[in-house]
CSV table of C-alpha atoms in Angstrom, one decimal:
chain,number,residue,atom,x,y,z
R,5,MET,CA,-244.3,-26.1,81.7
R,6,ASN,CA,-244.9,-29.8,82.7
R,7,PRO,CA,-245.8,-30.3,85.9
R,8,LYS,CA,-243.0,-31.8,88.5
R,9,SER,CA,-243.9,-34.4,90.7
R,10,LEU,CA,-242.2,-35.7,93.8
R,11,ILE,CA,-242.9,-39.3,95.8
R,12,ILE,CA,-242.4,-39.7,99.5
R,13,ASP,CA,-243.0,-43.0,100.6
R,14,ASP,CA,-240.6,-45.4,102.7
R,15,ASN,CA,-241.3,-48.3,100.8
R,16,PRO,CA,-239.2,-48.7,97.4
R,17,PHE,CA,-241.9,-50.6,96.0
R,18,ILE,CA,-244.4,-47.7,96.0
R,19,ILE,CA,-241.8,-45.3,94.5
R,20,ASP,CA,-240.4,-47.4,91.9
R,21,SER,CA,-243.9,-49.0,90.7
R,22,LEU,CA,-245.7,-45.3,91.1
R,23,SER,CA,-242.9,-43.8,89.3
R,24,ASP,CA,-243.2,-46.4,86.2
R,25,GLN,CA,-247.4,-46.0,86.2
R,26,ILE,CA,-246.8,-42.1,85.5
R,27,ARG,CA,-243.9,-42.3,83.0
R,28,GLN,CA,-246.0,-45.1,81.0
R,29,HIS,CA,-249.7,-43.4,81.7
R,30,HIS,CA,-248.7,-39.5,82.2
R,31,PRO,CA,-245.6,-38.8,80.6
R,32,GLU,CA,-246.1,-35.0,80.7
R,33,ILE,CA,-245.7,-35.4,84.4
R,34,GLU,CA,-242.3,-34.6,85.3
R,35,ILE,CA,-241.2,-36.8,88.2
R,36,ILE,CA,-238.2,-34.6,89.8
R,37,GLY,CA,-237.6,-37.0,93.0
R,38,ASN,CA,-238.7,-39.2,95.5
R,39,ALA,CA,-237.6,-39.9,99.4
R,40,ARG,CA,-237.7,-42.6,101.5
R,41,SER,CA,-238.6,-40.9,104.8
R,42,GLY,CA,-240.3,-37.8,106.0
R,43,ARG,CA,-236.8,-36.1,106.5
R,44,GLU,CA,-235.6,-36.7,103.6
R,45,GLY,CA,-239.2,-35.7,102.0
R,46,LEU,CA,-239.1,-32.5,103.7
R,47,GLU,CA,-235.5,-31.5,102.3
R,48,LYS,CA,-236.7,-32.5,98.7
R,49,VAL,CA,-239.9,-30.4,99.1
R,50,ARG,CA,-237.8,-27.3,100.1
R,51,THR,CA,-235.3,-27.5,97.2
R,52,LEU,CA,-236.8,-29.1,94.4
R,53,LYS,CA,-240.2,-27.1,94.8
R,54,PRO,CA,-242.6,-29.9,93.1
R,55,GLY,CA,-246.2,-28.9,92.1
R,56,LEU,CA,-247.1,-32.2,92.9
R,57,VAL,CA,-246.3,-34.5,96.0
R,58,PHE,CA,-247.4,-38.2,96.2
R,59,LEU,CA,-247.5,-38.2,99.9
R,60,ASP,CA,-247.1,-41.6,102.1
R,61,VAL,CA,-249.4,-41.0,105.4
R,62,GLU,CA,-247.4,-43.1,107.7
R,63,MET,CA,-243.9,-43.2,107.6
R,64,PRO,CA,-241.6,-44.4,110.4
R,65,ASP,CA,-239.9,-40.8,110.9
R,66,MET,CA,-243.2,-38.9,111.0
R,67,THR,CA,-246.4,-38.9,109.1
R,68,GLY,CA,-247.3,-37.2,106.2
R,69,PHE,CA,-249.5,-34.4,108.0
R,70,ASP,CA,-246.5,-33.9,110.0
R,71,LEU,CA,-244.4,-33.4,107.3
R,72,LEU,CA,-246.9,-30.8,106.2
R,73,GLY,CA,-247.0,-29.2,109.2
R,74,GLN,CA,-243.5,-28.0,109.0
R,75,LEU,CA,-243.3,-26.0,105.9
R,76,ARG,CA,-243.9,-22.7,106.3
R,77,GLU,CA,-246.1,-22.5,103.1
R,78,ILE,CA,-247.7,-25.0,101.0
R,79,THR,CA,-247.1,-23.9,97.4
R,80,PHE,CA,-247.9,-27.6,96.1
R,81,GLN,CA,-250.8,-29.9,95.7
R,82,THR,CA,-250.7,-33.2,97.4
R,83,ILE,CA,-252.1,-36.8,97.0
R,84,PHE,CA,-251.7,-38.7,99.7
R,85,ILE,CA,-250.9,-42.5,99.7
R,86,THR,CA,-251.6,-44.9,102.2
R,87,SER,CA,-252.5,-48.9,102.4
R,88,PHE,CA,-256.0,-49.4,104.1
R,89,SER,CA,-256.2,-47.9,107.4
R,90,HIS,CA,-259.4,-47.1,109.1
R,91,TYR,CA,-257.8,-44.0,111.0
R,92,ALA,CA,-255.9,-42.5,107.9
R,93,ILE,CA,-258.6,-43.0,105.5
R,94,LYS,CA,-261.4,-41.2,108.1
R,95,ALA,CA,-258.8,-38.2,108.4
R,96,ILE,CA,-258.0,-37.6,104.7
R,97,ARG,CA,-261.6,-37.9,103.9
R,98,PHE,CA,-263.0,-35.8,106.8
R,99,ASN,CA,-260.8,-33.0,105.4
R,100,ALA,CA,-262.0,-33.7,101.7
R,101,LEU,CA,-258.2,-34.5,100.7
R,102,ASP,CA,-257.2,-36.5,98.0
R,103,TYR,CA,-255.6,-40.3,98.2
R,104,LEU,CA,-255.0,-43.3,96.5
R,105,LEU,CA,-254.7,-46.7,98.3
R,106,LYS,CA,-251.7,-48.9,97.7
R,107,PRO,CA,-251.2,-50.6,95.5
R,108,ILE,CA,-252.4,-48.1,93.1
R,109,GLU,CA,-254.5,-48.9,90.5
R,110,GLU,CA,-254.2,-47.4,87.2
R,111,GLU,CA,-257.5,-46.2,86.9
R,112,GLU,CA,-257.3,-44.5,90.5
R,113,LEU,CA,-254.3,-43.0,89.8
R,114,ARG,CA,-255.9,-41.3,86.2
R,115,GLN,CA,-258.7,-39.6,88.2
R,116,ALA,CA,-256.5,-38.7,91.1
R,117,ILE,CA,-254.2,-37.0,88.0
R,118,ARG,CA,-257.4,-35.8,86.4
R,119,ARG,CA,-258.4,-33.7,89.5
R,120,PHE,CA,-254.5,-32.3,89.7
R,121,TYR,CA,-255.2,-30.4,86.6
R,122,ALA,CA,-258.7,-29.5,87.5
R,123,ASN,CA,-257.3,-27.7,90.6
R,124,LEU,CA,-254.3,-26.5,88.4
R,125,GLY,CA,-253.8,-22.7,89.7
R,126,LYS,CA,-256.6,-23.1,92.5
R,127,THR,CA,-255.9,-23.2,96.1
R,128,ALA,CA,-258.5,-25.3,97.1
R,129,ASN,CA,-256.4,-28.5,97.7
R,130,GLN,CA,-253.8,-26.4,99.8
R,131,GLU,CA,-256.7,-24.8,101.6
R,132,HIS,CA,-257.9,-28.1,102.9
R,133,ILE,CA,-254.3,-29.1,103.4
R,134,GLN,CA,-254.2,-26.0,106.0
R,135,GLN,CA,-257.5,-27.0,107.4
R,136,ALA,CA,-256.4,-30.4,107.9
R,137,LEU,CA,-253.4,-29.3,109.7
R,138,ASP,CA,-255.7,-27.1,111.9
R,139,ASN,CA,-258.4,-30.0,112.7
R,140,LEU,CA,-255.1,-32.3,113.5
R,141,LYS,CA,-254.4,-29.3,116.3
R,142,THR,CA,-257.8,-28.9,117.6
R,143,GLU,CA,-258.1,-31.3,120.7
R,144,THR,CA,-261.8,-31.2,120.8
R,145,PRO,CA,-263.5,-32.9,118.1
R,146,GLN,CA,-266.8,-30.2,118.4
R,147,GLU,CA,-264.2,-27.6,117.5
R,148,GLN,CA,-263.0,-28.8,114.2
R,149,LYS,CA,-264.1,-28.4,111.1
R,150,LEU,CA,-265.8,-30.0,108.2
R,151,PHE,CA,-265.5,-29.1,104.4
R,152,LEU,CA,-268.8,-29.1,102.5
R,153,GLN,CA,-269.6,-28.7,99.1
R,154,THR,CA,-273.1,-27.5,98.9
R,155,GLN,CA,-275.0,-25.6,96.1
R,156,GLU,CA,-274.1,-22.3,97.5
R,157,GLY,CA,-270.2,-23.2,97.1
R,158,GLU,CA,-268.0,-24.6,99.8
R,159,LEU,CA,-268.5,-24.2,103.3
R,160,ARG,CA,-266.3,-25.0,106.3
R,161,LEU,CA,-268.6,-26.0,108.9
R,162,PRO,CA,-267.4,-26.3,112.7
R,163,LEU,CA,-268.8,-29.7,114.1
R,164,LYS,CA,-270.5,-27.8,117.0
R,165,ASN,CA,-272.5,-26.0,114.6
R,166,ILE,CA,-274.5,-29.1,113.5
R,167,VAL,CA,-277.2,-30.6,115.2
R,168,SER,CA,-278.1,-33.7,113.0
R,169,ILE,CA,-277.7,-35.0,109.8
R,170,GLU,CA,-280.5,-36.7,107.7
R,171,GLY,CA,-279.9,-38.5,104.8
R,172,GLU,CA,-282.6,-38.8,101.5
R,173,ARG,CA,-281.3,-41.3,98.8
R,174,ASN,CA,-278.1,-39.7,97.7
R,175,TYR,CA,-278.0,-36.7,99.1
R,176,SER,CA,-278.1,-35.5,102.7
R,177,TYR,CA,-279.8,-32.6,104.6
R,178,ILE,CA,-277.0,-30.8,107.2
R,179,HIS,CA,-279.7,-29.1,110.1
R,180,LEU,CA,-277.5,-26.6,111.9
R,181,ALA,CA,-277.7,-24.7,115.5
R,182,ASN,CA,-279.2,-21.8,113.9
R,183,ASN,CA,-282.0,-23.4,112.5
R,184,THR,CA,-281.2,-23.6,109.1
R,185,LYS,CA,-280.1,-26.5,106.6
R,186,LYS,CA,-277.4,-27.0,104.2
R,187,LEU,CA,-277.7,-29.2,101.5
R,188,SER,CA,-275.2,-31.9,100.4
R,189,SER,CA,-274.3,-34.3,97.6
R,190,LYS,CA,-272.7,-36.9,100.4
R,191,THR,CA,-275.0,-39.5,101.4
R,192,LEU,CA,-275.6,-40.7,104.8
R,193,GLY,CA,-273.2,-43.1,105.0
R,194,HIS,CA,-270.1,-41.2,104.3
R,195,PHE,CA,-271.2,-38.5,106.9
R,196,GLU,CA,-271.5,-41.7,109.3
R,197,GLU,CA,-267.8,-42.8,108.3
R,198,ILE,CA,-266.2,-39.7,109.1
R,199,LEU,CA,-268.1,-38.5,112.4
R,200,SER,CA,-268.9,-41.4,114.1
R,201,ASP,CA,-265.7,-40.8,116.2
R,202,LYS,CA,-266.4,-37.5,116.7
R,203,GLY,CA,-269.3,-37.6,118.9
R,204,PHE,CA,-272.2,-38.3,116.1
R,205,PHE,CA,-274.4,-41.4,116.3
R,206,ARG,CA,-276.5,-42.9,113.6
R,207,CYS,CA,-279.7,-43.5,115.7
R,208,HIS,CA,-281.8,-44.3,112.2
R,209,ARG,CA,-281.3,-45.4,108.7
R,210,SER,CA,-281.8,-41.7,107.8
R,211,PHE,CA,-280.5,-40.0,111.2
R,212,LEU,CA,-277.1,-39.1,112.2
R,213,VAL,CA,-277.1,-36.9,115.5
R,214,ASN,CA,-274.7,-34.9,117.6
R,215,GLY,CA,-274.2,-35.9,121.0
R,216,HIS,CA,-273.4,-32.3,121.8
R,217,TYR,CA,-277.0,-31.3,120.7
R,218,VAL,CA,-279.2,-34.6,122.2
R,219,GLN,CA,-280.9,-33.4,125.6
R,220,GLY,CA,-282.3,-37.0,126.3
R,221,LEU,CA,-284.6,-39.8,125.3
R,222,GLN,CA,-288.0,-39.0,124.4
R,223,GLY,CA,-290.0,-42.3,124.9
R,224,PRO,CA,-288.5,-45.2,123.8
R,225,GLY,CA,-288.0,-44.6,120.1
R,226,HIS,CA,-286.6,-40.7,120.1
R,227,PHE,CA,-283.8,-38.2,120.9
R,228,LEU,CA,-285.0,-34.7,122.0
R,229,LEU,CA,-282.4,-32.1,120.5
R,230,HIS,CA,-281.7,-29.1,122.0
R,231,ASN,CA,-284.3,-26.9,119.6
R,232,GLY,CA,-287.1,-29.2,120.8
R,233,ASN,CA,-286.8,-31.1,117.4
R,234,LEU,CA,-286.9,-35.6,117.7
R,235,ALA,CA,-284.7,-37.6,116.1
R,236,PRO,CA,-285.7,-40.8,115.7
R,237,ILE,CA,-284.3,-44.4,116.9
R,238,SER,CA,-284.7,-47.4,115.1
R,239,ARG,CA,-285.9,-50.2,117.1
R,240,ARG,CA,-282.6,-52.4,116.5
R,241,LYS,CA,-280.8,-49.6,117.4
R,242,LYS,CA,-282.1,-49.0,120.9
R,243,SER,CA,-279.9,-50.3,123.6
R,244,GLU,CA,-276.9,-49.2,121.4
R,245,ALA,CA,-278.4,-45.7,121.1
R,246,THR,CA,-279.0,-45.9,124.8
R,247,ALA,CA,-275.5,-47.1,125.5
R,248,TRP,CA,-274.3,-44.6,123.2
R,249,PHE,CA,-276.0,-41.6,125.0
R,250,ARG,CA,-274.6,-42.4,128.4
R,251,GLU,CA,-271.2,-43.0,127.5
R,252,TYR,CA,-271.2,-39.6,125.5
R,253,LEU,CA,-272.4,-37.9,128.5
R,254,ALA,CA,-269.8,-39.3,130.7
R,255,ASP,CA,-267.3,-38.4,128.4
R,256,ASN,CA,-268.5,-34.8,127.8
R,257,GLU,CA,-269.5,-34.3,131.6
R,258,HIS,CA,-266.8,-31.6,132.2
B,25,MET,CA,-249.7,-71.1,91.7
B,26,HIS,CA,-249.7,-69.0,94.5
B,27,LEU,CA,-248.5,-65.8,92.9
B,28,LYS,CA,-250.9,-63.5,90.5
B,29,LEU,CA,-249.2,-62.0,88.0
B,30,ASP,CA,-251.4,-60.2,86.1
B,31,ARG,CA,-250.7,-56.7,87.5
B,32,LEU,CA,-247.1,-57.1,87.2
B,33,GLU,CA,-247.4,-57.7,83.3
B,34,LYS,CA,-249.8,-55.0,83.1
B,35,LEU,CA,-246.8,-52.2,85.2
B,36,CYS,CA,-244.3,-54.2,82.9
B,37,GLN,CA,-245.4,-54.1,79.5
B,38,GLY,CA,-243.4,-57.5,78.5
B,39,ASP,CA,-239.9,-55.9,79.4
B,40,PRO,CA,-238.8,-59.0,81.1
B,41,ASP,CA,-235.7,-56.7,83.2
B,42,ARG,CA,-238.6,-54.7,84.7
B,43,LYS,CA,-240.4,-58.0,85.3
B,44,LEU,CA,-237.3,-59.3,87.3
B,45,LYS,CA,-236.6,-55.8,89.0
B,46,TYR,CA,-240.1,-55.9,90.9
B,47,LEU,CA,-239.4,-60.0,91.7
B,48,LYS,CA,-236.0,-59.2,93.1
B,49,GLN,CA,-237.7,-56.4,95.3
B,50,LEU,CA,-240.1,-58.7,96.4
B,51,LEU,CA,-237.7,-60.9,97.4
B,52,GLU,CA,-235.5,-59.1,98.9
B,53,ILE,CA,-238.3,-56.9,100.9
B,54,VAL,CA,-240.8,-59.3,102.1
B,55,PRO,CA,-238.2,-61.6,104.0
B,56,LYS,CA,-237.2,-59.3,105.8
B,57,GLY,CA,-240.7,-57.9,106.7
B,58,MET,CA,-241.5,-61.6,107.6
B,59,GLU,CA,-238.5,-61.8,109.9
B,60,ARG,CA,-239.8,-58.6,112.1
B,61,LEU,CA,-243.4,-60.0,111.9
B,62,GLN,CA,-241.6,-63.3,113.6
B,63,ILE,CA,-240.1,-61.1,116.2
B,64,HIS,CA,-243.3,-59.1,116.8
B,65,LEU,CA,-245.2,-62.3,116.9
B,66,GLU,CA,-242.9,-63.5,119.4
B,67,THR,CA,-243.4,-60.4,121.8
B,68,LYS,CA,-246.6,-59.9,121.1
B,69,ASP,CA,-246.3,-56.3,119.9
B,70,ARG,CA,-249.7,-55.6,118.2
B,71,ARG,CA,-248.5,-52.0,117.1
B,72,ALA,CA,-245.7,-53.1,115.4
B,73,LEU,CA,-247.2,-56.3,114.1
B,74,ARG,CA,-249.8,-53.8,112.4
B,75,ARG,CA,-247.0,-51.5,111.0
B,76,ALA,CA,-245.1,-54.5,109.7
B,77,ILE,CA,-248.6,-55.6,108.1
B,78,HIS,CA,-249.1,-52.3,107.0
B,79,TYR,CA,-245.9,-51.9,105.2
B,80,LEU,CA,-245.9,-55.6,103.1
B,81,ALA,CA,-249.3,-55.1,102.4
B,82,PRO,CA,-249.4,-53.2,99.1
B,83,GLN,CA,-246.6,-55.2,97.6
B,84,LEU,CA,-248.1,-58.6,98.8
B,85,SER,CA,-251.7,-57.2,96.8
B,86,PHE,CA,-249.4,-56.5,93.8
B,87,PHE,CA,-248.6,-60.2,93.3
B,88,GLY,CA,-252.3,-61.3,94.0
B,89,ILE,CA,-251.5,-62.3,98.0
B,90,PRO,CA,-254.2,-60.6,99.4
B,91,ASP,CA,-253.8,-61.9,103.5
B,92,PHE,CA,-252.4,-58.8,105.1
B,93,ALA,CA,-254.9,-56.3,103.0
B,94,LEU,CA,-257.7,-58.4,104.2
B,95,ILE,CA,-256.1,-58.0,107.8
B,96,LEU,CA,-255.9,-54.5,107.6
B,97,GLN,CA,-259.4,-53.8,106.4
B,98,MET,CA,-260.3,-55.0,110.1
B,99,GLU,CA,-261.3,-52.1,112.3
B,100,ASP,CA,-258.5,-50.5,114.7
B,101,SER,CA,-260.9,-51.7,117.7
B,102,GLN,CA,-261.2,-55.1,116.1
B,103,PHE,CA,-257.7,-55.8,115.4
B,104,ASP,CA,-256.7,-54.8,118.4
B,105,ASN,CA,-259.2,-56.7,120.3
B,106,LEU,CA,-258.5,-59.9,118.8
B,107,PRO,CA,-257.3,-62.4,120.9
B,108,PHE,CA,-253.6,-62.9,120.4
B,109,GLU,CA,-253.6,-66.5,119.8
B,110,GLU,CA,-256.3,-66.0,117.4
B,111,LEU,CA,-254.0,-63.0,115.5
B,112,LYS,CA,-250.9,-65.5,115.7
B,113,SER,CA,-252.6,-68.4,114.2
B,114,LYS,CA,-254.2,-66.2,111.4
B,115,LEU,CA,-250.7,-64.4,110.6
B,116,LYS,CA,-248.9,-68.0,110.7
B,117,GLU,CA,-251.0,-69.4,107.9
B,118,SER,CA,-250.5,-65.8,106.0
B,119,ILE,CA,-246.7,-66.1,106.5
B,120,SER,CA,-246.8,-69.9,105.7
B,121,ARG,CA,-248.9,-69.0,102.0
B,122,ILE,CA,-246.3,-66.0,101.3
B,123,GLY,CA,-243.5,-68.5,101.8
B,124,LEU,CA,-244.7,-70.6,99.0
B,125,ALA,CA,-245.5,-67.4,97.1
B,126,LEU,CA,-241.6,-66.0,97.5
B,127,ALA,CA,-240.7,-69.9,96.3
B,128,GLU,CA,-242.4,-69.5,93.3
B,129,ALA,CA,-241.3,-65.6,92.8
B,130,GLU,CA,-237.5,-67.4,93.4
B,131,GLN,CA,-238.0,-69.8,90.7
B,132,LEU,CA,-239.6,-67.0,88.1
B,133,ALA,CA,-237.0,-64.8,88.9
B,134,GLN,CA,-234.3,-67.6,88.1
B,135,SER,CA,-235.9,-68.0,84.9
B,136,LEU,CA,-236.1,-64.6,83.7
B,137,LYS,CA,-232.2,-64.4,84.6
B,138,ASN,CA,-231.3,-67.4,82.6
B,139,THR,CA,-233.7,-66.1,79.8
B,140,SER,CA,-232.0,-62.8,79.9
B,141,ASN,CA,-228.5,-64.2,80.1
B,142,PRO,CA,-228.0,-67.7,78.1
């Protein structure tokens, strides 16, 4: 049976151009409908029961996440579509969700469709969305959970369990509060991007620390962590690191 | 030339009716968005400005006008902290370039209409 898709976006240009791209390059995917608002999208998801939804992140009446949060059960895969928005992209990447940037590039669409097929019959996409919805409801960033693909499989790590992240070329070691570490194939830059607004600070070219575990400054060039380990601070980041730590303490006094 | 049509050509695969559809859509959506943008500039409503830019940027990028996409690439805090007069002058420049692009799109749409209905 052909996969059935639904496109939800408030901009008719995006609906038309994405529909044309799908018809041209992925004719096996049937487009069963489109919606120009979150509310209309919600109705169509319920009545048309698509297998794949292309979902705009920011619509005037509700966000894509609001829409998903109103469903009792998510039975389809979702590919988010967004214009360049730091806020939306951070949220999407933090939760390991799939997305396309508007206007949609043919090659990007091809790769997203390939991932859709690779995930057919699996629940990974829906689980990531459920986790994203839970994270969005969680007011304290340290309580949010990060999806992490490791050699041992996929982990969901509460941020409060991560002490620091150490970059090593194209991969990173996640140092945990229980003194173990996990290896991730993501770069330190990736973690910096998704964690810098959640209490983490890049204090060195190969170190990202979680403010929750920083006890103080040790001499001019290190943060002292709760487990007695030291995280280096690069010379050029010294004043920024001091200011960040002061601000972190002030914000988390209570 | 203010428009770049390679993405349009690729998407429409030489079909003049489809090209016309996308040009008409550009001529319908963008001027309305520009009007809203002018209002938000007058009322100095940054949030509404960002929303309007966000709405228009993909379609403009598709037609080779990158101005709004470049503004969106600013960090949110950078956008919020840009002095309003600077933001206004940036947007005014963009609006004027987009106006020229729309005039070009209008001509192109007209010539496609003439070709399809001789």
